[in-house]
mmCIF file of C-alpha atoms in Angstrom:
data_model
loop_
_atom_site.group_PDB
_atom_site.id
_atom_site.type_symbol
_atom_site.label_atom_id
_atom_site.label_comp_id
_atom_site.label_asym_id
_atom_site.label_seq_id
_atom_site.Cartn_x
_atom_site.Cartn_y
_atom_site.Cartn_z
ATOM 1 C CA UNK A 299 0.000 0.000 0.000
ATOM 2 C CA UNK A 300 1.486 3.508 -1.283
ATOM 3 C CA UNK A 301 1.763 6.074 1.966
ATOM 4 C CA UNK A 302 -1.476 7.572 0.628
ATOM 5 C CA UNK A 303 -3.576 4.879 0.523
ATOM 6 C CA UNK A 304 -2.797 4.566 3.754
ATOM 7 C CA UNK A 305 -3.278 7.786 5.016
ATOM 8 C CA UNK A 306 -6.794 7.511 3.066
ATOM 9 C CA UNK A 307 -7.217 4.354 5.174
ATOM 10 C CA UNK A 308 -6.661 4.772 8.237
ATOM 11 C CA UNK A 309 -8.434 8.622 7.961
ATOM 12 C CA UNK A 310 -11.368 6.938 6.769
ATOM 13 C CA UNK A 311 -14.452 5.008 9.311
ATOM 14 C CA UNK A 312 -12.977 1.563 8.758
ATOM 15 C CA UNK A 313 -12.164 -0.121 11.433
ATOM 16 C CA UNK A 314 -8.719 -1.309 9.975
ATOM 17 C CA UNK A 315 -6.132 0.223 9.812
ATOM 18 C CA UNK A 316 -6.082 2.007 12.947
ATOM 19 C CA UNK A 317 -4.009 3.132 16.100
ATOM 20 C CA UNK A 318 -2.145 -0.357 15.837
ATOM 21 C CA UNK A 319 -1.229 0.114 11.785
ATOM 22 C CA UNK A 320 -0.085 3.797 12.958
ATOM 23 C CA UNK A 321 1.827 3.042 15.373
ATOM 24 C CA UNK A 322 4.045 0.366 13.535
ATOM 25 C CA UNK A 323 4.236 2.653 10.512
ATOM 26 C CA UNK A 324 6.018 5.149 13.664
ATOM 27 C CA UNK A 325 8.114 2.705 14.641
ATOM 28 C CA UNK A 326 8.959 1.642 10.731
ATOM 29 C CA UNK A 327 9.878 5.402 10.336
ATOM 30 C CA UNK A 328 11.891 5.832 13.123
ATOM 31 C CA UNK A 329 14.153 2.636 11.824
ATOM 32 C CA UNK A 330 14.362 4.791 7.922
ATOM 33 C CA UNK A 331 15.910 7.166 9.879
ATOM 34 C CA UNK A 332 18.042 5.194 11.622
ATOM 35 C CA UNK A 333 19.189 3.837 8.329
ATOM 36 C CA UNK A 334 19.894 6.980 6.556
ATOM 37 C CA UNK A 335 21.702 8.448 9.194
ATOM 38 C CA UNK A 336 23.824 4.959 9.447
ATOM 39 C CA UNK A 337 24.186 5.643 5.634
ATOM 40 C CA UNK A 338 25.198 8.839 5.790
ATOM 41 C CA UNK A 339 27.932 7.777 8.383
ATOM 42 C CA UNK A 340 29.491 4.780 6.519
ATOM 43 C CA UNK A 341 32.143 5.334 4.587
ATOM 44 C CA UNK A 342 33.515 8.625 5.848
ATOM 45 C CA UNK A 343 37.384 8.467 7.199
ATOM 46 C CA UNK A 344 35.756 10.406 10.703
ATOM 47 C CA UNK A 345 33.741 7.858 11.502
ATOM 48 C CA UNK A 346 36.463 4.820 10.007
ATOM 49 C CA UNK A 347 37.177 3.323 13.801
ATOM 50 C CA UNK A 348 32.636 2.473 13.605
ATOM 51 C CA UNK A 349 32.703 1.151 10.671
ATOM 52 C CA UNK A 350 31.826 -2.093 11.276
ATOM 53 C CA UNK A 351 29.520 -1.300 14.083
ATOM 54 C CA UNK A 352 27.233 0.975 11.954
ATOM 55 C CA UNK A 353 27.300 -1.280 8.825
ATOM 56 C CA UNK A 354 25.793 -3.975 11.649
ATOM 57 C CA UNK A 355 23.503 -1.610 12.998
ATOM 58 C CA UNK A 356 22.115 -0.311 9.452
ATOM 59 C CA UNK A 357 20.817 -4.312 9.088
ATOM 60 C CA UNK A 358 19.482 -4.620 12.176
ATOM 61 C CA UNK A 359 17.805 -1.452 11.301
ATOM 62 C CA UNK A 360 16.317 -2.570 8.036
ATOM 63 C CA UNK A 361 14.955 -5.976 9.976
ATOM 64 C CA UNK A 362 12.836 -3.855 12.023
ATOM 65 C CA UNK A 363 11.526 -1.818 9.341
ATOM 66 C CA UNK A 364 10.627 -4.885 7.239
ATOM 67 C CA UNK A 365 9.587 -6.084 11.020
ATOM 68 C CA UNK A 366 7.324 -3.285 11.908
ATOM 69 C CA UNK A 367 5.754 -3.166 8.563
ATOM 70 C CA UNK A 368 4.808 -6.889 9.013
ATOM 71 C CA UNK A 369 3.073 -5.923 12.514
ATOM 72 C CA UNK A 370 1.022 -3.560 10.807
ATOM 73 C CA UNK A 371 -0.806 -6.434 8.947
ATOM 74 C CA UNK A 372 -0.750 -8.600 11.915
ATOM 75 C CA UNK A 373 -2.509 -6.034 13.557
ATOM 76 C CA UNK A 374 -4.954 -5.953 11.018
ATOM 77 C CA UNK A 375 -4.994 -9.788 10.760
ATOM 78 C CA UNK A 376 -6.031 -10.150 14.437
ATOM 79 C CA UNK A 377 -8.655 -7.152 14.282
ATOM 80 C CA UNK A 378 -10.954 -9.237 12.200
ATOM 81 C CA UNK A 379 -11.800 -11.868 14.323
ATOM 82 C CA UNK A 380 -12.444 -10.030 17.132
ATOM 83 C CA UNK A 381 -14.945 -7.696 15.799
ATOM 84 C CA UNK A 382 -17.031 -10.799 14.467
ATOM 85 C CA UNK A 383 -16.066 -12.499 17.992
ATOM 86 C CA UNK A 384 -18.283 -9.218 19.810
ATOM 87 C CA UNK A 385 -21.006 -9.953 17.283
ATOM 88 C CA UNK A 386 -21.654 -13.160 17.926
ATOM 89 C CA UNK A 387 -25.107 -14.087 19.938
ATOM 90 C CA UNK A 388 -25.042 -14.476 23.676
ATOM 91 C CA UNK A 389 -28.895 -15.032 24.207
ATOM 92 C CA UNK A 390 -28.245 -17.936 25.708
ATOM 93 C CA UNK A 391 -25.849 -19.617 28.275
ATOM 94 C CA UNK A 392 -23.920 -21.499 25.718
ATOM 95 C CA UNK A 393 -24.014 -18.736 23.699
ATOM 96 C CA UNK A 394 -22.789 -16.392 25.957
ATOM 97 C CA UNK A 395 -20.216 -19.403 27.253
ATOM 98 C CA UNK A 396 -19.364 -19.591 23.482
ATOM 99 C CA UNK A 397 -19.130 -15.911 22.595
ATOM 100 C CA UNK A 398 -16.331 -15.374 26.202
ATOM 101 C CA UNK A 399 -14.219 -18.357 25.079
ATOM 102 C CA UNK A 400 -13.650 -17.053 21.647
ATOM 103 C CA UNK A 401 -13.406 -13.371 23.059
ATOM 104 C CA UNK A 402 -10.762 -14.271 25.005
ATOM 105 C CA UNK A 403 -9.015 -16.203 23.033
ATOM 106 C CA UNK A 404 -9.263 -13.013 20.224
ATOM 107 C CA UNK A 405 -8.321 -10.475 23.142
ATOM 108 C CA UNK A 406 -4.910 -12.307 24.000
ATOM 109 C CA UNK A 407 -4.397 -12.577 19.998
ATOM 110 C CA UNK A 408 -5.083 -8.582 20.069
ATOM 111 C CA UNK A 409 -2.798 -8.047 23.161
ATOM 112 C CA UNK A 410 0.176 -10.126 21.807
ATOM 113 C CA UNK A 411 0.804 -7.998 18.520
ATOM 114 C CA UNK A 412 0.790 -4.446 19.961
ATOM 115 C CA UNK A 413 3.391 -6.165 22.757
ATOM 116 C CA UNK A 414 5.568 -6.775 19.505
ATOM 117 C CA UNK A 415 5.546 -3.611 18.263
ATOM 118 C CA UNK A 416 6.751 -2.508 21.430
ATOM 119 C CA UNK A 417 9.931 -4.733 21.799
ATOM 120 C CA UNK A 418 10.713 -3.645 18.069
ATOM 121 C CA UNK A 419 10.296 0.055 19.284
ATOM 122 C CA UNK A 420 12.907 -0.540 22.007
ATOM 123 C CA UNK A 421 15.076 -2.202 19.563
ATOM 124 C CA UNK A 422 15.126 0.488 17.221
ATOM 125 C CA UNK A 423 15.829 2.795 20.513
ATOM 126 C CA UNK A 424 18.855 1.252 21.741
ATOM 127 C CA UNK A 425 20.576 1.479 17.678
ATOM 128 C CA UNK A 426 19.363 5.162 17.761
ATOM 129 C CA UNK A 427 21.286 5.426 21.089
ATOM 130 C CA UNK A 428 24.225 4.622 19.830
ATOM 131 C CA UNK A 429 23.597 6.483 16.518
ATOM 132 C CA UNK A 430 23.795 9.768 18.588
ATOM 133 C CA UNK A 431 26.851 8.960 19.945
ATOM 134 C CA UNK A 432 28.873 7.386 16.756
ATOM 135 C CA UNK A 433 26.604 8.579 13.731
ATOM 136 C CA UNK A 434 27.326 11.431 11.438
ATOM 137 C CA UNK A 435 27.048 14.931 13.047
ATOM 138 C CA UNK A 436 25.138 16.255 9.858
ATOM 139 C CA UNK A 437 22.447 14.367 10.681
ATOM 140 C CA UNK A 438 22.284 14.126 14.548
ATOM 141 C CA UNK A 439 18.369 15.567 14.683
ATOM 142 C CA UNK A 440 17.656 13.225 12.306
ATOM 143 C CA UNK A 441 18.494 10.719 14.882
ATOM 144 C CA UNK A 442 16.365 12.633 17.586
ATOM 145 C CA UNK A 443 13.097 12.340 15.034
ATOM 146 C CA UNK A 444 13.665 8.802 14.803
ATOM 147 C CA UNK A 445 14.051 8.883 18.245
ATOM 148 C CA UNK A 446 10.930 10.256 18.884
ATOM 149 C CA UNK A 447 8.704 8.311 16.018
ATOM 150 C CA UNK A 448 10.165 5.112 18.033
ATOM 151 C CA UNK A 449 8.831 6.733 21.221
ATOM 152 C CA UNK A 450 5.705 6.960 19.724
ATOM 153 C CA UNK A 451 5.480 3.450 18.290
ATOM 154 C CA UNK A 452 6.131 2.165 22.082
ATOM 155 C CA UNK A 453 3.676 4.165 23.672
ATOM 156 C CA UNK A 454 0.869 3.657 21.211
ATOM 157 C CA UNK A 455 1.201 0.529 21.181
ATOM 158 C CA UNK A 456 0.918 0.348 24.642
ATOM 159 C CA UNK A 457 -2.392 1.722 24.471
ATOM 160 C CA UNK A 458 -3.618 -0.705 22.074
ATOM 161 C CA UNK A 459 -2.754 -3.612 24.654
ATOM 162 C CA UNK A 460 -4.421 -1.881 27.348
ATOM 163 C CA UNK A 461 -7.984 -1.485 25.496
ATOM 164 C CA UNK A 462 -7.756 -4.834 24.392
ATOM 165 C CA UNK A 463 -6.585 -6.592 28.402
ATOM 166 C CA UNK A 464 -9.142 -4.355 30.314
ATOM 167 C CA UNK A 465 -12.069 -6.614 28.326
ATOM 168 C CA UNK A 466 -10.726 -9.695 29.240
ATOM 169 C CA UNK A 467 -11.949 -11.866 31.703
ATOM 170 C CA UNK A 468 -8.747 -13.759 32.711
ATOM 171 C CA UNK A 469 -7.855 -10.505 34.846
ATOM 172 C CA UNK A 470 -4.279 -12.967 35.858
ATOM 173 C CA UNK A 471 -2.999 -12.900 32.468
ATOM 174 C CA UNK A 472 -4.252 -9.531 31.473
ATOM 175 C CA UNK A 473 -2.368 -7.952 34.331
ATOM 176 C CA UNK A 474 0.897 -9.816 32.836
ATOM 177 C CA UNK A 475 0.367 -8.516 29.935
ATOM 178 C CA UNK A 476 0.130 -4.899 31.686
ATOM 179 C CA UNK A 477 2.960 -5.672 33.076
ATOM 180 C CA UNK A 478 5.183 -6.194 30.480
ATOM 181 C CA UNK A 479 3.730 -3.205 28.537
ATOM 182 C CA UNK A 480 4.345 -0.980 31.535
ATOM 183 C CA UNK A 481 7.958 -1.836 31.508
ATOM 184 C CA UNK A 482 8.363 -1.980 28.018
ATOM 185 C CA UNK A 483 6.755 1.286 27.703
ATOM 186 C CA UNK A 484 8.518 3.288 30.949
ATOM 187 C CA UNK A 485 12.029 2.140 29.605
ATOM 188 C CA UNK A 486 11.249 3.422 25.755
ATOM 189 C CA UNK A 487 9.695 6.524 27.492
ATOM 190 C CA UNK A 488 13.043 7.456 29.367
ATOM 191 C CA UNK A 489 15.402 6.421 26.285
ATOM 192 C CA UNK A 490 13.734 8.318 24.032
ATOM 193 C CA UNK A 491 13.528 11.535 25.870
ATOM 194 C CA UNK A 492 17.202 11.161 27.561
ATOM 195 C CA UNK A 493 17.903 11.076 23.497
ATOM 196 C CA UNK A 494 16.369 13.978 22.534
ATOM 197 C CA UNK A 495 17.274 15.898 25.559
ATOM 198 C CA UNK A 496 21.350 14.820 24.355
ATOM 199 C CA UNK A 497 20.371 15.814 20.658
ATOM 200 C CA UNK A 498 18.443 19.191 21.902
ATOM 201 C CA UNK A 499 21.880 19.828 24.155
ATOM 202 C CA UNK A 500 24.248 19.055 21.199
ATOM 203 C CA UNK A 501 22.126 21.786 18.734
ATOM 204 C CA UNK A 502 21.702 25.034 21.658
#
């Protein structure tokens, strides 16, 4: 899908894509940038003694883009079957004893992806880390917009477990799945902003 097709998408009342599709395609953006600042840094006799560490770090890069992008269909992918899971009949006991086993099971499926897109966001954080420190000074605020498009990858996804746990009924796994998204999401918080606060430093 070209970037305005999905713009038109996700801007229009379908269901899919949505929050979860937006905030891989953050996280997919943050890695680009990672990768042209990497590319903008190989090569150059300055940055000679990181040359092998940045040509490592520009493939790791361009797995989580490819990574990311693949979460955004997985996110779609799981959507469906829980929006026909919360229209299915519960007039009845084994209905309703129907309709929460499959609700469940589509909640945890829902839960799982956005908890992906979270460890890929804190992947592409710790590269842009040490992009700040060893990439090319031309493009040190690049790094700081990747920096924050990663931020927001981690803590939208975050949201996007959270509505999906607070409907489920298994309250023991849906608090371990808080759990790891609250972690997840505090240490991409503070990474991202001790980044940007380097990077804002670095340009005054």
């Amino acid at each position: 899908m070209r970037i305005e097709e999905f713009l038109d998408a996700l801007a229009s009342g379908a269901p899919v894509p949505g929050g979860g599709g937006a905030s891989a395609l953050g996280g997919a953006l943050g890695s680009a940038l990672g990768q042209m600042v990497a590319n903008l840094t190989v090569g150059k006799k300055k940055y000679a003694c990181w040359e092998g560490e940045i040509r490592e770090l520009l493939g790791q890069l361009g797995r989580l883009q490819r990574r990311f992008l693949e979460l955004a269909r997985e996110d779609e992918e799981v959507f469906a079957p829980l929006a026909e899971a919360y229209r299915l009949p519960a007039s009845k006991e084994e209905e309703r004893a129907f309709k929460e086993q499959v609700m469940e099971k589509c909640l945890l499926d829902a839960s799982l992806v956005p908890l992906e897109v979270m460890r890929a966001g804190l992947e592409t954080l710790d590269i842009l880390k040490v992009l700040e420190e060893k990439g090319s000074v031309m493009a040190v605020s690049d790094v700081g917009v990747g920096a924050q498009l990663a931020r927001a990858s981690v803590a939208g996804a975050a949201m996007n477990v959270r509505i999906n746990t607070r409907s489920m009924k298994d309250r023991g796994k849906a608090e371990e799945l808080n759990r790891k998204a609250d972690e997840m999401l505090k240490r991409g918080m503070e990474q991202a902003d001790a980044v940007y606060e380097r990077i804002l430093l670095r340009l005054s």
